PDB file of C-alpha atoms in Angstrom:
ATOM      1  CA  GLU A   1      -3.315  12.522   4.338  1.00  0.00           C
ATOM      2  CA  ALA A   2      -5.281  15.252   6.114  1.00  0.00           C
ATOM      3  CA  GLY A   3      -3.268  17.901   7.927  1.00  0.00           C
ATOM      4  CA  VAL A   4      -3.671  19.392  11.377  1.00  0.00           C
ATOM      5  CA  ALA A   5      -7.123  20.947  11.745  1.00  0.00           C
ATOM      6  CA  GLN A   6      -7.892  23.907  13.979  1.00  0.00           C
ATOM      7  CA  SER A   7     -11.007  25.889  14.744  1.00  0.00           C
ATOM      8  CA  PRO A   8     -12.078  28.576  14.860  1.00  0.00           C
ATOM      9  CA  ARG A   9      -9.776  30.418  12.475  1.00  0.00           C
ATOM     10  CA  TYR A  10     -10.560  33.815  13.994  1.00  0.00           C
ATOM     11  CA  LYS A  11     -11.947  34.954  17.323  1.00  0.00           C
ATOM     12  CA  ILE A  12     -12.603  38.401  18.760  1.00  0.00           C
ATOM     13  CA  ILE A  13     -13.509  38.699  22.451  1.00  0.00           C
ATOM     14  CA  GLU A  14     -13.454  41.304  25.170  1.00  0.00           C
ATOM     15  CA  LYS A  15     -11.012  41.117  28.042  1.00  0.00           C
ATOM     16  CA  ARG A  16     -12.102  38.963  30.961  1.00  0.00           C
ATOM     17  CA  GLN A  17     -14.164  36.737  28.655  1.00  0.00           C
ATOM     18  CA  SER A  18     -13.294  33.102  28.108  1.00  0.00           C
ATOM     19  CA  VAL A  19     -12.388  31.391  24.827  1.00  0.00           C
ATOM     20  CA  ALA A  20     -11.594  27.871  23.674  1.00  0.00           C
ATOM     21  CA  PHE A  21      -9.662  26.565  20.693  1.00  0.00           C
ATOM     22  CA  TRP A  22      -9.837  23.110  19.193  1.00  0.00           C
ATOM     23  CA  CYS A  23      -7.170  21.046  17.434  1.00  0.00           C
ATOM     24  CA  ASN A  24      -7.304  17.697  15.635  1.00  0.00           C
ATOM     25  CA  PRO A  25      -3.810  16.389  14.849  1.00  0.00           C
ATOM     26  CA  ILE A  26      -2.724  14.272  11.916  1.00  0.00           C
ATOM     27  CA  SER A  27      -4.065  10.752  12.297  1.00  0.00           C
ATOM     28  CA  GLY A  28      -1.694   8.533  14.229  1.00  0.00           C
ATOM     29  CA  HIS A  29       0.403  11.363  15.619  1.00  0.00           C
ATOM     30  CA  ALA A  30       1.074  10.753  19.289  1.00  0.00           C
ATOM     31  CA  THR A  31       2.569  14.120  20.172  1.00  0.00           C
ATOM     32  CA  LEU A  32       0.566  17.338  20.131  1.00  0.00           C
ATOM     33  CA  TYR A  33       1.794  20.874  20.796  1.00  0.00           C
ATOM     34  CA  TRP A  34       0.132  24.229  21.394  1.00  0.00           C
ATOM     35  CA  TYR A  35       2.130  27.354  20.561  1.00  0.00           C
ATOM     36  CA  GLN A  36       1.449  31.053  21.045  1.00  0.00           C
ATOM     37  CA  GLN A  37       2.771  33.419  18.389  1.00  0.00           C
ATOM     38  CA  ILE A  38       2.665  37.104  19.223  1.00  0.00           C
ATOM     39  CA  LEU A  39       2.942  39.485  16.271  1.00  0.00           C
ATOM     40  CA  GLY A  40       6.530  39.872  15.119  1.00  0.00           C
ATOM     41  CA  GLN A  41       7.865  36.905  17.068  1.00  0.00           C
ATOM     42  CA  GLY A  42       8.453  33.221  16.541  1.00  0.00           C
ATOM     43  CA  PRO A  43       6.060  30.684  18.070  1.00  0.00           C
ATOM     44  CA  LYS A  44       6.486  29.931  21.763  1.00  0.00           C
ATOM     45  CA  LEU A  45       5.539  26.550  23.175  1.00  0.00           C
ATOM     46  CA  LEU A  46       2.681  26.563  25.667  1.00  0.00           C
ATOM     47  CA  ILE A  47       2.144  22.848  26.230  1.00  0.00           C
ATOM     48  CA  GLN A  48       3.159  19.465  24.840  1.00  0.00           C
ATOM     49  CA  PHE A  49       1.148  16.246  25.090  1.00  0.00           C
ATOM     50  CA  GLN A  50       2.379  12.718  24.523  1.00  0.00           C
ATOM     51  CA  ASN A  51      -0.842  10.798  23.870  1.00  0.00           C
ATOM     52  CA  ASN A  52      -3.053  12.116  26.692  1.00  0.00           C
ATOM     53  CA  SER A  53      -0.264  12.985  29.127  1.00  0.00           C
ATOM     54  CA  VAL A  54       1.301  16.405  29.591  1.00  0.00           C
ATOM     55  CA  VAL A  55       5.037  16.313  28.851  1.00  0.00           C
ATOM     56  CA  ASP A  56       5.884  20.005  29.156  1.00  0.00           C
ATOM     57  CA  ASP A  57       3.685  22.859  30.368  1.00  0.00           C
ATOM     58  CA  SER A  58       6.408  24.976  31.913  1.00  0.00           C
ATOM     59  CA  GLN A  59       5.504  28.054  29.844  1.00  0.00           C
ATOM     60  CA  LEU A  60       1.738  27.753  30.183  1.00  0.00           C
ATOM     61  CA  PRO A  61       0.243  30.574  32.328  1.00  0.00           C
ATOM     62  CA  LYS A  62      -1.703  28.161  34.465  1.00  0.00           C
ATOM     63  CA  ASP A  63      -3.681  30.815  36.294  1.00  0.00           C
ATOM     64  CA  ARG A  64      -5.653  31.487  33.101  1.00  0.00           C
ATOM     65  CA  PHE A  65      -4.710  28.889  30.486  1.00  0.00           C
ATOM     66  CA  SER A  66      -5.702  25.244  30.503  1.00  0.00           C
ATOM     67  CA  ALA A  67      -5.455  22.455  27.955  1.00  0.00           C
ATOM     68  CA  GLU A  68      -6.597  18.886  27.712  1.00  0.00           C
ATOM     69  CA  ARG A  69      -6.281  15.908  25.396  1.00  0.00           C
ATOM     70  CA  LEU A  70      -8.568  13.433  27.057  1.00  0.00           C
ATOM     71  CA  LYS A  71      -8.607  10.585  24.534  1.00  0.00           C
ATOM     72  CA  GLY A  72      -5.133  11.160  23.147  1.00  0.00           C
ATOM     73  CA  VAL A  73      -6.430  12.514  19.857  1.00  0.00           C
ATOM     74  CA  ASP A  74      -7.927  16.000  19.620  1.00  0.00           C
ATOM     75  CA  SER A  75      -7.198  18.747  22.107  1.00  0.00           C
ATOM     76  CA  THR A  76      -8.703  21.963  23.439  1.00  0.00           C
ATOM     77  CA  LEU A  77      -6.902  25.037  24.768  1.00  0.00           C
ATOM     78  CA  LYS A  78      -8.868  27.415  26.978  1.00  0.00           C
ATOM     79  CA  ILE A  79      -8.193  30.919  28.228  1.00  0.00           C
ATOM     80  CA  GLN A  80     -10.215  32.175  31.167  1.00  0.00           C
ATOM     81  CA  PRO A  81     -10.239  35.118  31.734  1.00  0.00           C
ATOM     82  CA  ALA A  82      -8.550  36.611  28.668  1.00  0.00           C
ATOM     83  CA  LYS A  83      -6.220  39.597  28.882  1.00  0.00           C
ATOM     84  CA  LEU A  84      -5.244  42.094  26.211  1.00  0.00           C
ATOM     85  CA  GLU A  85      -1.770  40.552  25.968  1.00  0.00           C
ATOM     86  CA  ASP A  86      -3.292  37.203  24.970  1.00  0.00           C
ATOM     87  CA  SER A  87      -3.937  38.611  21.486  1.00  0.00           C
ATOM     88  CA  ALA A  88      -1.907  36.305  19.275  1.00  0.00           C
ATOM     89  CA  VAL A  89      -2.072  33.417  16.861  1.00  0.00           C
ATOM     90  CA  TYR A  90      -2.484  30.050  18.590  1.00  0.00           C
ATOM     91  CA  LEU A  91      -0.878  27.272  16.614  1.00  0.00           C
ATOM     92  CA  CYS A  92      -1.384  23.567  17.079  1.00  0.00           C
ATOM     93  CA  ALA A  93       1.204  21.097  15.801  1.00  0.00           C
ATOM     94  CA  SER A  94       1.578  17.345  15.836  1.00  0.00           C
ATOM     95  CA  ARG A  95       4.410  14.866  15.476  1.00  0.00           C
ATOM     96  CA  LYS A  96       4.316  11.138  14.881  1.00  0.00           C
ATOM     97  CA  THR A  97       6.313  10.160  17.955  1.00  0.00           C
ATOM     98  CA  GLY A  98       8.020  11.810  20.902  1.00  0.00           C
ATOM     99  CA  GLY A  99      11.384  10.447  19.905  1.00  0.00           C
ATOM    100  CA  ILE A 100      14.718  12.166  20.244  1.00  0.00           C
ATOM    101  CA  PHE A 101      15.427  14.745  17.580  1.00  0.00           C
ATOM    102  CA  GLY A 102      18.417  14.162  15.419  1.00  0.00           C
ATOM    103  CA  ARG A 103      18.527  10.391  15.877  1.00  0.00           C
ATOM    104  CA  GLU A 104      15.252   9.011  14.654  1.00  0.00           C
ATOM    105  CA  GLY A 105      14.989  10.395  11.209  1.00  0.00           C
ATOM    106  CA  GLN A 106      12.849  13.202  10.086  1.00  0.00           C
ATOM    107  CA  GLU A 107      10.454  13.518  13.004  1.00  0.00           C
ATOM    108  CA  THR A 108       8.962  16.745  11.842  1.00  0.00           C
ATOM    109  CA  GLN A 109       6.304  18.805  13.553  1.00  0.00           C
ATOM    110  CA  TYR A 110       3.409  19.703  11.259  1.00  0.00           C
ATOM    111  CA  PHE A 111       1.373  22.792  12.017  1.00  0.00           C
ATOM    112  CA  GLY A 112      -2.266  23.672  11.623  1.00  0.00           C
ATOM    113  CA  PRO A 113      -3.522  26.945  10.133  1.00  0.00           C
ATOM    114  CA  GLY A 114      -3.763  28.620  13.537  1.00  0.00           C
ATOM    115  CA  THR A 115      -6.422  30.590  15.371  1.00  0.00           C
ATOM    116  CA  ARG A 116      -6.047  34.368  15.383  1.00  0.00           C
ATOM    117  CA  LEU A 117      -7.292  35.763  18.694  1.00  0.00           C
ATOM    118  CA  LEU A 118      -7.960  39.443  19.273  1.00  0.00           C
ATOM    119  CA  VAL A 119      -8.772  40.556  22.807  1.00  0.00           C
ATOM    120  CA  LEU A 120     -10.352  44.018  23.044  1.00  0.00           C
TER     121      LEU A 120
ATOM    122  CA  ALA B   1      17.870  27.196  27.426  1.00  0.00           C
ATOM    123  CA  GLN B   2      18.303  26.977  23.689  1.00  0.00           C
ATOM    124  CA  LYS B   3      18.713  30.142  21.696  1.00  0.00           C
ATOM    125  CA  ILE B   4      18.168  30.634  17.980  1.00  0.00           C
ATOM    126  CA  THR B   5      19.535  33.749  16.338  1.00  0.00           C
ATOM    127  CA  GLN B   6      18.351  35.075  13.015  1.00  0.00           C
ATOM    128  CA  THR B   7      20.247  38.316  12.423  1.00  0.00           C
ATOM    129  CA  GLN B   8      18.439  39.431   9.275  1.00  0.00           C
ATOM    130  CA  PRO B   9      15.064  41.044  10.019  1.00  0.00           C
ATOM    131  CA  GLY B  10      14.416  41.414   6.296  1.00  0.00           C
ATOM    132  CA  MET B  11      15.921  40.330   3.004  1.00  0.00           C
ATOM    133  CA  PHE B  12      15.239  41.419  -0.565  1.00  0.00           C
ATOM    134  CA  VAL B  13      15.984  39.312  -3.613  1.00  0.00           C
ATOM    135  CA  GLN B  14      15.086  39.462  -7.258  1.00  0.00           C
ATOM    136  CA  GLU B  15      13.142  36.705  -8.876  1.00  0.00           C
ATOM    137  CA  LYS B  16      15.302  33.785 -10.110  1.00  0.00           C
ATOM    138  CA  GLU B  17      18.232  34.738  -7.878  1.00  0.00           C
ATOM    139  CA  ALA B  18      19.481  32.676  -4.939  1.00  0.00           C
ATOM    140  CA  VAL B  19      19.240  33.916  -1.358  1.00  0.00           C
ATOM    141  CA  THR B  20      20.751  32.764   1.935  1.00  0.00           C
ATOM    142  CA  LEU B  21      18.938  33.224   5.239  1.00  0.00           C
ATOM    143  CA  ASP B  22      21.201  33.048   8.277  1.00  0.00           C
ATOM    144  CA  CYS B  23      20.632  31.061  11.453  1.00  0.00           C
ATOM    145  CA  THR B  24      22.862  30.237  14.390  1.00  0.00           C
ATOM    146  CA  TYR B  25      21.879  28.073  17.345  1.00  0.00           C
ATOM    147  CA  ASP B  26      23.159  27.488  20.812  1.00  0.00           C
ATOM    148  CA  THR B  27      22.941  24.034  22.352  1.00  0.00           C
ATOM    149  CA  SER B  28      25.252  21.761  24.307  1.00  0.00           C
ATOM    150  CA  ASP B  29      23.349  18.628  23.324  1.00  0.00           C
ATOM    151  CA  GLN B  30      25.026  16.194  20.957  1.00  0.00           C
ATOM    152  CA  SER B  31      21.769  15.093  19.368  1.00  0.00           C
ATOM    153  CA  TYR B  32      19.419  17.680  17.950  1.00  0.00           C
ATOM    154  CA  GLY B  33      17.314  18.569  14.958  1.00  0.00           C
ATOM    155  CA  LEU B  34      17.319  21.780  12.949  1.00  0.00           C
ATOM    156  CA  PHE B  35      14.310  22.969  10.999  1.00  0.00           C
ATOM    157  CA  TRP B  36      13.246  25.737   8.683  1.00  0.00           C
ATOM    158  CA  TYR B  37       9.629  26.787   8.375  1.00  0.00           C
ATOM    159  CA  LYS B  38       7.947  29.241   6.021  1.00  0.00           C
ATOM    160  CA  GLN B  39       5.036  31.357   7.229  1.00  0.00           C
ATOM    161  CA  PRO B  40       3.115  33.202   4.501  1.00  0.00           C
ATOM    162  CA  SER B  41       0.672  35.960   5.334  1.00  0.00           C
ATOM    163  CA  SER B  42      -2.062  33.339   5.780  1.00  0.00           C
ATOM    164  CA  GLY B  43      -0.330  32.339   9.017  1.00  0.00           C
ATOM    165  CA  GLU B  44       0.268  28.622   8.583  1.00  0.00           C
ATOM    166  CA  MET B  45       3.734  27.291   9.406  1.00  0.00           C
ATOM    167  CA  ILE B  46       4.931  25.253   6.442  1.00  0.00           C
ATOM    168  CA  PHE B  47       7.765  22.791   6.988  1.00  0.00           C
ATOM    169  CA  LEU B  48      10.599  23.251   4.497  1.00  0.00           C
ATOM    170  CA  ILE B  49      13.634  21.248   5.497  1.00  0.00           C
ATOM    171  CA  TYR B  50      15.204  19.243   8.322  1.00  0.00           C
ATOM    172  CA  GLN B  51      18.803  18.526   9.322  1.00  0.00           C
ATOM    173  CA  GLY B  52      19.761  16.058  12.031  1.00  0.00           C
ATOM    174  CA  SER B  53      22.894  16.713  14.014  1.00  0.00           C
ATOM    175  CA  TYR B  54      24.320  13.336  13.010  1.00  0.00           C
ATOM    176  CA  ASP B  55      23.648  13.838   9.315  1.00  0.00           C
ATOM    177  CA  GLU B  56      26.955  14.271   7.539  1.00  0.00           C
ATOM    178  CA  GLN B  57      25.518  15.654   4.344  1.00  0.00           C
ATOM    179  CA  ASN B  58      23.643  18.919   4.009  1.00  0.00           C
ATOM    180  CA  ALA B  59      19.912  18.440   3.614  1.00  0.00           C
ATOM    181  CA  THR B  60      18.234  19.365   0.338  1.00  0.00           C
ATOM    182  CA  GLU B  61      14.557  19.571  -0.595  1.00  0.00           C
ATOM    183  CA  GLY B  62      13.946  20.802  -4.114  1.00  0.00           C
ATOM    184  CA  ARG B  63      14.997  24.468  -4.264  1.00  0.00           C
ATOM    185  CA  TYR B  64      15.832  24.491  -0.540  1.00  0.00           C
ATOM    186  CA  SER B  65      19.128  23.432   0.930  1.00  0.00           C
ATOM    187  CA  LEU B  66      20.482  23.750   4.442  1.00  0.00           C
ATOM    188  CA  ASN B  67      24.099  24.792   4.809  1.00  0.00           C
ATOM    189  CA  PHE B  68      24.979  22.964   8.043  1.00  0.00           C
ATOM    190  CA  GLN B  69      28.243  23.958   9.715  1.00  0.00           C
ATOM    191  CA  LYS B  70      28.273  22.043  12.971  1.00  0.00           C
ATOM    192  CA  ALA B  71      31.426  23.542  14.459  1.00  0.00           C
ATOM    193  CA  ARG B  72      30.093  27.046  13.928  1.00  0.00           C
ATOM    194  CA  LYS B  73      26.577  26.037  15.067  1.00  0.00           C
ATOM    195  CA  SER B  74      25.219  27.476  11.869  1.00  0.00           C
ATOM    196  CA  ALA B  75      22.229  26.272   9.820  1.00  0.00           C
ATOM    197  CA  ASN B  76      21.665  28.673   6.964  1.00  0.00           C
ATOM    198  CA  LEU B  77      18.823  28.179   4.491  1.00  0.00           C
ATOM    199  CA  VAL B  78      19.623  28.608   0.813  1.00  0.00           C
ATOM    200  CA  ILE B  79      16.766  29.158  -1.618  1.00  0.00           C
ATOM    201  CA  SER B  80      17.794  28.805  -5.237  1.00  0.00           C
ATOM    202  CA  ALA B  81      15.939  30.417  -8.142  1.00  0.00           C
ATOM    203  CA  SER B  82      13.635  32.548  -5.966  1.00  0.00           C
ATOM    204  CA  GLN B  83       9.997  32.825  -6.966  1.00  0.00           C
ATOM    205  CA  LEU B  84       7.422  35.489  -6.133  1.00  0.00           C
ATOM    206  CA  GLY B  85       5.592  32.925  -3.997  1.00  0.00           C
ATOM    207  CA  ASP B  86       8.649  32.639  -1.765  1.00  0.00           C
ATOM    208  CA  SER B  87       7.815  36.008  -0.198  1.00  0.00           C
ATOM    209  CA  ALA B  88       7.054  35.162   3.433  1.00  0.00           C
ATOM    210  CA  MET B  89       8.490  34.993   6.949  1.00  0.00           C
ATOM    211  CA  TYR B  90      11.089  32.276   7.446  1.00  0.00           C
ATOM    212  CA  PHE B  91      11.766  30.755  10.849  1.00  0.00           C
ATOM    213  CA  CYS B  92      14.727  28.693  11.929  1.00  0.00           C
ATOM    214  CA  ALA B  93      14.111  26.297  14.808  1.00  0.00           C
ATOM    215  CA  ALA B  94      16.091  23.791  16.826  1.00  0.00           C
ATOM    216  CA  ALA B  95      15.090  20.872  19.014  1.00  0.00           C
ATOM    217  CA  PRO B  96      17.825  19.373  21.184  1.00  0.00           C
ATOM    218  CA  GLY B  97      17.341  15.823  22.341  1.00  0.00           C
ATOM    219  CA  TYR B  98      13.810  15.191  23.512  1.00  0.00           C
ATOM    220  CA  SER B  99      13.084  18.880  23.864  1.00  0.00           C
ATOM    221  CA  THR B 100      10.572  20.855  21.901  1.00  0.00           C
ATOM    222  CA  LEU B 101      11.241  23.323  19.138  1.00  0.00           C
ATOM    223  CA  THR B 102      12.700  26.719  19.957  1.00  0.00           C
ATOM    224  CA  PHE B 103      12.174  29.260  17.200  1.00  0.00           C
ATOM    225  CA  GLY B 104      14.140  32.296  16.131  1.00  0.00           C
ATOM    226  CA  LYS B 105      12.495  35.659  15.542  1.00  0.00           C
ATOM    227  CA  GLY B 106      12.283  35.108  11.815  1.00  0.00           C
ATOM    228  CA  THR B 107      13.436  36.786   8.606  1.00  0.00           C
ATOM    229  CA  MET B 108      11.012  38.459   6.219  1.00  0.00           C
ATOM    230  CA  LEU B 109      11.901  37.627   2.623  1.00  0.00           C
ATOM    231  CA  LEU B 110      10.558  39.767  -0.202  1.00  0.00           C
ATOM    232  CA  VAL B 111      11.012  38.595  -3.779  1.00  0.00           C
ATOM    233  CA  SER B 112      10.678  41.271  -6.445  1.00  0.00           C
ATOM    234  CA  PRO B 113       9.942  40.730 -10.153  1.00  0.00           C
TER     235      PRO B 113
END
């Protein structure tokens, strides 16, 4: 079974430029997540999709970040315009269902390799 | 909001020894999941082990076991017979109910020959 795919793996841009990341989840996984991981910290959720609907985007800086999952499969995350503090690894993860943790078995999130973004 | 605490910024262990990585969590939900992930220098988050709040037995996956103490809200990871390839960052995470994962700050494990 193929894992979560992400591209590009690395991106260097100047501040105020725009950038987009792509994610293709594991086949059949309904739930898709985007995380931001700043150096030295654990991942922080940016947005969660259930199929093509947004479930949680409370920590997404909506003035500059946007994300979509139009057909309920792959997803794109965009930053426009980028700031220096956006330098981080952007991780995509997927999960088979959106079921309740702890009750419905091992509903694990599987992560992609991440995109390392450097804003100069 | 959920909080995950990993008190050990770094741990050193010799090859073939066992090591315990600490994790405590803070949730009022009755139903939740606890996870450990490994992140090598390549950056990918690799799932290691899962424990559901209703699971009565501690989870085990090969050399990994999760020491789950529900009353203390503790979910320590035990790695037996450490290998050089175990050197990485280790993250504890919790997901109460329908919520998403909240991660701790991680513990860097270094395994020496």
